[in-house]
Coordinates of C-alpha atoms in Angstrom, one line a residue:
X1 CA 0.1 0.3 -0.4
X2 CA 1.7 3.2 -0.7
X3 CA 1.2 5.9 1.7
X4 CA 1.0 9.8 -0.3
X5 CA 3.0 12.4 2.2
X6 CA 1.7 15.7 1.6
X7 CA 3.8 18.5 2.0
X8 CA 4.9 20.3 5.0
X9 CA 3.1 23.6 4.2
X10 CA -0.6 22.2 3.7
X11 CA -0.4 20.0 6.8
X12 CA 1.2 23.1 9.4
X13 CA -1.2 24.6 11.5
X14 CA -2.0 28.4 10.0
X15 CA -0.8 31.1 12.1
X16 CA -3.1 33.7 13.3
X17 CA -2.6 37.2 12.8
X18 CA -1.8 38.5 15.9
X19 CA -3.7 41.8 17.4
X20 CA -2.3 45.0 16.5
X21 CA -1.0 47.3 19.1
X22 CA 1.0 50.9 19.5
X23 CA 4.1 49.5 18.9
X24 CA 2.9 48.6 14.8
X25 CA 2.9 52.3 14.0
X26 CA 5.8 53.5 12.2
X27 CA 8.5 55.7 13.8
X28 CA 7.4 58.4 11.2
X29 CA 3.9 58.1 12.3
X30 CA 4.7 58.2 15.9
X31 CA 6.9 61.3 15.7
X32 CA 4.1 63.1 13.6
X33 CA 1.6 62.3 16.1
X34 CA 3.9 63.7 19.1
X35 CA 4.2 67.0 17.5
X36 CA 2.3 69.9 18.1
X37 CA -0.6 71.3 16.2
X38 CA 0.6 74.2 13.7
X39 CA -0.9 77.5 14.9
X40 CA -1.9 78.2 11.1
X41 CA -4.4 74.9 11.0
X42 CA -6.7 76.6 14.2
X43 CA -8.9 78.7 12.8
X44 CA -10.7 81.5 14.8
X45 CA -14.5 82.3 13.8
X46 CA -16.5 84.3 16.4
X47 CA -13.9 84.0 19.1
X48 CA -14.2 80.6 18.7
X49 CA -10.7 78.4 17.8
X50 CA -11.1 75.4 15.8
X51 CA -10.4 72.7 13.4
X52 CA -11.6 72.2 10.0
X53 CA -13.1 68.8 9.5
X54 CA -11.8 68.7 5.9
X55 CA -8.1 69.4 7.4
X56 CA -8.8 66.5 10.1
X57 CA -9.7 64.2 6.9
X58 CA -6.2 65.0 5.4
X59 CA -4.0 64.7 8.5
X60 CA -5.8 61.4 9.2
X61 CA -4.5 60.5 5.5
X62 CA -1.2 62.2 6.0
X63 CA -0.5 59.6 9.0
X64 CA -2.0 56.8 8.3
X65 CA -2.4 56.8 4.5
X66 CA -5.2 56.6 1.9
X67 CA -7.4 53.2 3.3
X68 CA -5.3 53.2 6.4
X69 CA -8.4 54.5 8.6
X70 CA -12.5 55.0 7.9
X71 CA -15.4 56.5 9.3
X72 CA -18.9 54.5 10.1
X73 CA -22.0 56.7 10.5
X74 CA -23.7 54.8 13.4
X75 CA -26.8 57.3 13.6
X76 CA -28.0 60.2 11.7
X77 CA -31.3 61.3 13.1
X78 CA -33.2 64.6 12.6
X79 CA -33.8 66.1 16.3
X80 CA -35.7 69.3 15.3
X81 CA -37.4 71.1 12.3
X82 CA -38.5 74.5 13.3
X83 CA -40.0 76.8 11.0
X84 CA -39.0 80.1 12.7
X85 CA -40.8 82.8 10.6
X86 CA -42.5 82.5 7.1
X87 CA -40.2 80.7 4.9
X88 CA -37.0 80.2 7.3
X89 CA -36.2 77.0 8.6
X90 CA -33.9 76.1 11.6
X91 CA -33.0 72.5 11.3
X92 CA -31.2 70.4 13.9
X93 CA -29.6 66.4 13.8
X94 CA -27.9 64.4 16.1
X95 CA -24.7 62.2 14.8
X96 CA -22.6 59.0 16.1
X97 CA -19.8 58.3 14.0
X98 CA -17.2 55.4 14.6
X99 CA -13.3 56.2 13.6
X100 CA -11.3 53.0 13.2
X101 CA -7.6 53.5 11.9
X102 CA -5.2 50.8 10.7
X103 CA -1.3 49.9 11.0
X104 CA 0.4 49.9 7.7
X105 CA -0.1 46.2 6.8
X106 CA -3.8 47.0 7.4
X107 CA -4.7 45.2 10.5
X108 CA -7.2 47.5 13.0
X109 CA -5.1 49.2 15.2
X110 CA -8.0 50.9 17.4
X111 CA -11.6 52.7 16.8
X112 CA -13.4 55.1 18.9
X113 CA -17.3 56.3 18.9
X114 CA -18.5 59.8 19.2
X115 CA -21.7 61.6 18.9
X116 CA -22.7 65.3 18.2
X117 CA -25.3 67.8 17.2
X118 CA -25.4 70.4 14.0
X119 CA -28.0 72.9 13.6
X120 CA -28.7 74.9 10.0
X121 CA -30.1 78.5 11.8
X122 CA -32.8 80.7 10.3
X123 CA -32.3 78.9 6.5
X124 CA -34.3 79.9 3.1
X125 CA -34.5 76.3 2.1
X126 CA -35.5 73.4 4.2
X127 CA -33.8 71.1 2.0
X128 CA -30.3 73.7 2.3
X129 CA -31.0 73.7 6.1
X130 CA -31.3 69.7 6.3
X131 CA -27.9 69.3 4.1
X132 CA -26.1 71.7 6.3
X133 CA -27.5 69.9 9.6
X134 CA -26.6 66.7 9.2
X135 CA -23.3 67.4 7.6
X136 CA -22.2 69.4 10.5
X137 CA -22.9 67.2 12.8
X138 CA -21.4 64.3 10.9
X139 CA -18.1 66.5 10.6
X140 CA -18.3 67.6 14.3
X141 CA -18.7 63.9 15.6
X142 CA -15.4 63.0 13.3
X143 CA -13.9 65.9 14.8
X144 CA -14.4 64.5 18.3
X145 CA -13.1 61.0 17.3
X146 CA -10.2 62.2 15.8
X147 CA -8.9 64.0 19.2
X148 CA -8.3 60.7 20.7
X149 CA -5.6 60.8 18.3
X150 CA -3.4 63.6 20.3
X151 CA -2.7 67.4 19.9
X152 CA -2.8 66.8 15.5
X153 CA -6.2 66.5 16.0
X154 CA -6.9 69.5 18.3
X155 CA -6.5 67.9 21.3
X156 CA -4.8 71.0 22.9
X157 CA -7.8 72.7 22.2
X158 CA -9.4 71.4 25.0
X159 CA -7.0 73.0 27.3
X160 CA -8.5 76.5 27.4
X161 CA -7.8 76.7 23.5
X162 CA -3.9 76.3 23.8
X163 CA -2.2 75.8 20.5
X164 CA 0.6 73.8 22.5
X165 CA 1.0 70.3 23.0
X166 CA -0.4 68.7 25.9
X167 CA 0.6 64.8 24.9
X168 CA 4.4 65.4 24.1
X169 CA 5.2 62.0 24.5
X170 CA 4.0 58.4 24.9
X171 CA 5.7 56.0 27.6
X172 CA 5.2 52.8 25.0
X173 CA 7.1 54.9 21.9
X174 CA 9.2 57.5 23.5
X175 CA 9.3 57.7 27.0
X176 CA 11.3 60.6 28.6
X177 CA 14.3 59.8 30.9
X178 CA 12.5 61.5 34.0
X179 CA 8.7 61.1 33.7
X180 CA 8.2 62.9 36.5
X181 CA 10.4 66.1 35.6
X182 CA 8.7 65.8 32.0
X183 CA 5.1 65.6 33.6
X184 CA 5.8 68.6 36.0
X185 CA 6.4 70.7 33.1
X186 CA 2.7 70.2 31.4
X187 CA 0.5 73.2 30.6
X188 CA -1.7 73.7 33.6
X189 CA -5.0 72.0 32.9
X190 CA -7.9 74.0 32.6
X191 CA -11.8 72.6 33.2
X192 CA -13.3 72.1 30.0
X193 CA -16.1 75.2 29.1
X194 CA -19.5 74.0 29.6
X195 CA -22.0 74.4 25.8
X196 CA -22.0 77.8 24.8
X197 CA -26.2 78.9 24.0
X198 CA -27.6 76.6 26.7
X199 CA -29.4 80.0 28.5
X200 CA -30.6 81.1 24.7
X201 CA -34.1 81.2 23.7
X202 CA -35.2 78.5 21.0
X203 CA -34.5 80.0 17.6
X204 CA -38.1 79.5 17.1
X205 CA -38.6 82.6 19.4
X206 CA -35.9 84.6 17.9
X207 CA -36.2 87.0 14.7
X208 CA -34.2 86.3 11.6
X209 CA -31.2 88.3 12.8
X210 CA -30.9 86.7 16.0
X211 CA -30.7 83.5 14.2
X212 CA -28.2 84.1 11.9
X213 CA -25.9 85.2 14.5
X214 CA -25.9 82.2 16.3
X215 CA -22.4 80.1 16.1
X216 CA -22.9 77.3 13.9
X217 CA -22.0 73.6 16.4
X218 CA -18.8 73.0 14.1
X219 CA -17.6 76.4 14.8
X220 CA -17.6 76.2 18.7
X221 CA -14.5 74.8 20.6
X222 CA -12.4 76.1 23.3
X223 CA -11.2 80.0 23.5
X224 CA -7.7 81.2 23.5
X225 CA -7.2 83.9 25.8
X226 CA -7.9 86.7 23.9
X227 CA -11.1 84.9 22.8
X228 CA -12.7 84.8 26.7
X229 CA -15.7 86.8 28.1
X230 CA -14.6 89.8 30.3
X231 CA -11.6 89.3 33.1
X232 CA -13.9 89.4 36.3
X233 CA -16.5 86.5 34.7
X234 CA -13.7 84.3 33.5
X235 CA -12.0 84.5 37.0
X236 CA -15.3 83.5 38.5
X237 CA -16.1 80.7 36.0
X238 CA -12.4 79.4 34.9
X239 CA -9.6 81.0 36.6
X240 CA -8.8 83.3 34.2
X241 CA -7.1 83.2 30.6
X242 CA -3.9 81.2 31.2
X243 CA -1.9 84.3 29.4
X244 CA -3.4 87.6 29.8
X245 CA -1.6 89.7 27.2
X246 CA -3.8 92.8 27.9
X247 CA -3.2 93.1 31.8
X248 CA 1.0 92.2 31.5
X249 CA 0.8 95.0 29.0
X250 CA -0.4 97.3 31.1
X251 CA 1.9 96.3 33.6
X252 CA 4.6 96.7 31.2
X253 CA 7.3 99.7 31.6
X254 CA 8.2 100.1 28.2
X255 CA 7.2 99.9 24.7
X256 CA 9.5 97.5 23.5
X257 CA 8.2 95.3 26.6
X258 CA 4.7 95.4 25.0
X259 CA 6.1 95.1 21.7
X260 CA 7.3 91.5 22.5
X261 CA 3.5 90.5 24.4
X262 CA 2.3 92.1 20.9
X263 CA 4.2 89.8 18.8
X264 CA 3.8 86.8 21.2
X265 CA -0.2 87.1 21.4
X266 CA -0.1 87.5 17.4
X267 CA 2.1 84.2 16.8
X268 CA -0.7 82.6 18.9
X269 CA -3.3 83.6 16.7
X270 CA -5.0 86.6 18.6
X271 CA -7.2 88.7 16.3
X272 CA -7.4 92.2 15.3
X273 CA -8.9 93.7 17.8
X274 CA -7.3 92.3 20.5
X275 CA -3.8 93.3 19.1
X276 CA -5.4 96.9 18.1
X277 CA -5.9 96.9 22.1
X278 CA -2.1 95.6 22.7
X279 CA -0.9 98.4 20.6
X280 CA -3.0 101.3 22.0
X281 CA -1.5 100.2 25.2
X282 CA 2.2 100.5 23.9
X283 CA 1.4 103.5 22.1
X284 CA 1.5 105.3 25.8
X285 CA 4.6 103.7 27.0
X286 CA 7.9 105.4 27.2
X287 CA 10.1 104.7 24.0
X288 CA 6.9 104.2 21.7
X289 CA 7.8 105.7 18.2
X290 CA 5.2 108.7 17.4
X291 CA 2.2 107.7 15.1
X292 CA 1.9 108.5 11.3
X293 CA -0.6 110.9 10.5
X294 CA -3.0 109.0 8.0
X295 CA -4.4 110.8 5.3
X296 CA -7.7 112.3 5.8
X297 CA -10.5 110.1 4.4
X298 CA -13.9 111.5 3.6
X299 CA -16.1 110.3 6.5
X300 CA -19.1 107.8 5.5
X301 CA -22.4 109.0 6.2
X302 CA -24.0 107.7 9.2
X303 CA -25.7 104.5 9.0
X304 CA -29.1 103.6 9.4
X305 CA -30.0 101.3 12.2
X306 CA -29.8 97.3 12.3
X307 CA -32.8 95.8 10.5
X308 CA -33.3 98.3 7.9
X309 CA -30.4 98.1 5.9
X310 CA -31.5 96.6 2.9
X311 CA -29.4 98.3 -0.3
X312 CA -32.4 99.8 -2.8
X313 CA -34.2 97.1 -4.9
X314 CA -33.9 99.0 -7.9
X315 CA -30.1 99.7 -8.9
X316 CA -28.7 101.1 -11.3
X317 CA -25.8 99.5 -13.4
X318 CA -23.2 101.9 -11.9
X319 CA -25.3 101.6 -8.5
X320 CA -24.6 98.0 -8.6
X321 CA -21.2 98.6 -9.4
X322 CA -20.8 100.8 -6.4
X323 CA -22.1 98.4 -4.0
X324 CA -19.7 95.6 -5.0
X325 CA -16.8 97.4 -5.0
X326 CA -17.5 98.8 -1.7
X327 CA -18.3 95.0 -0.6
X328 CA -14.8 95.0 -1.7
X329 CA -13.4 97.5 -0.4
X330 CA -14.7 96.0 3.5
X331 CA -12.9 92.5 2.6
X332 CA -9.9 94.5 1.7
X333 CA -10.0 96.7 4.9
X334 CA -10.5 93.0 7.0
X335 CA -7.4 91.4 5.5
X336 CA -5.2 94.7 6.5
X337 CA -7.0 93.9 9.8
X338 CA -5.8 90.7 10.5
X339 CA -8.9 88.9 9.6
X340 CA -8.5 86.8 6.5
X341 CA -11.6 84.4 7.1
X342 CA -14.6 85.5 5.2
X343 CA -17.4 84.1 7.6
X344 CA -15.6 86.0 10.4
X345 CA -15.6 89.2 8.9
X346 CA -19.6 88.1 7.5
X347 CA -20.2 87.6 11.4
X348 CA -18.5 90.6 12.7
X349 CA -20.6 93.2 10.1
X350 CA -23.9 91.0 11.1
X351 CA -22.9 91.4 14.9
X352 CA -22.7 95.3 14.1
X353 CA -25.5 96.2 11.5
X354 CA -27.6 93.0 11.7
X355 CA -27.2 91.9 8.0
X356 CA -24.6 90.8 5.6
X357 CA -21.8 93.1 3.9
X358 CA -23.9 92.2 0.5
X359 CA -27.4 93.3 2.3
X360 CA -26.1 96.7 3.5
X361 CA -26.2 99.8 2.5
X362 CA -23.2 102.1 0.7
X363 CA -23.3 104.1 3.8
X364 CA -22.7 100.8 6.3
X365 CA -20.1 99.4 4.5
X366 CA -18.0 102.7 4.0
X367 CA -18.0 102.7 8.0
X368 CA -17.2 99.4 8.4
X369 CA -14.1 100.1 6.1
X370 CA -12.9 103.1 7.6
X371 CA -13.1 101.4 11.1
X372 CA -10.7 98.4 9.6
X373 CA -8.7 100.7 8.2
X374 CA -8.5 102.5 11.7
X375 CA -8.1 99.6 13.5
X376 CA -4.6 98.3 10.9
X377 CA -3.1 101.5 11.5
X378 CA -3.4 101.8 15.3
X379 CA -1.7 98.0 14.8
X380 CA 0.9 99.0 12.6
X381 CA 2.1 101.8 14.6
X382 CA 2.9 99.8 17.9

């Protein structure tokens, strides 16, 4: 009787792939994850710091590669649909998302679930309101999941809006020689702020101008020192800002000392109004440069009150062109004052006049333009 012997490769037990762990990340991935976030990636909108959802996806691709991560929608539900006024809609959605990341060889490393709500306030089209609210909720939930990956994904913003790294090292990958000394150098831990707007009236009880000024949830994050409430209120709520540049500037003895504080605040992303305040303080200190006298500008006519700002319905071609040029001048002046986000410019304009620049009168546009130019000149004079 002939016995056939099978090859060893067919008879040996199949080795099961081992579970992936943190040490399966490439050294380049670890180095990237432990690096501090670039301040230019942190956006400011209506006084709030945040990381854009598309930027989070970009960095997931950079760190884990194409196909090295995935997100899954676990729940997407409409929470509210309210007609706040005839033909104007506010819609709110709730989303739960799961983010999964993989090792370079394709094994699942870890996954995180998180949820968020997103609103689309005071929209003209109901379909657009649903679309915006869904996208906002999904994007915000994904961003919350990604914060588990550390500073590159906005984790430091939860520490009072700080751009400085809070992870810094990992005992699995790069444990410092003296962990206790390293921990002692950590940034002071501040409590997470309470959600904004919890005491505000529902959108259905607000007028169109009020509802349009409410910040969207996707734009909310923890504020930096210059984005805080007034100092007294802040001290009562959270112990004050981590760095109060204004207080230090007032206590400084020379203009040069204020200039250093100005540069530090600017490097951390302080908005133009805050920088202008520092510049104003510096101008009063010994050693300040004499301000250049600005060329006289024709003063704009007083603007109408908010809510009565719509331009004439019937415009001649010349008037329409003049209105477009005035809007462009506002955005150009905003860039000169350090406000480069168009949405932030619109928010500033709406908070003052109750409308968008494109819906404003020429007088309102010119008044805003002149004020922005003044802010830029005062900043440059510091």
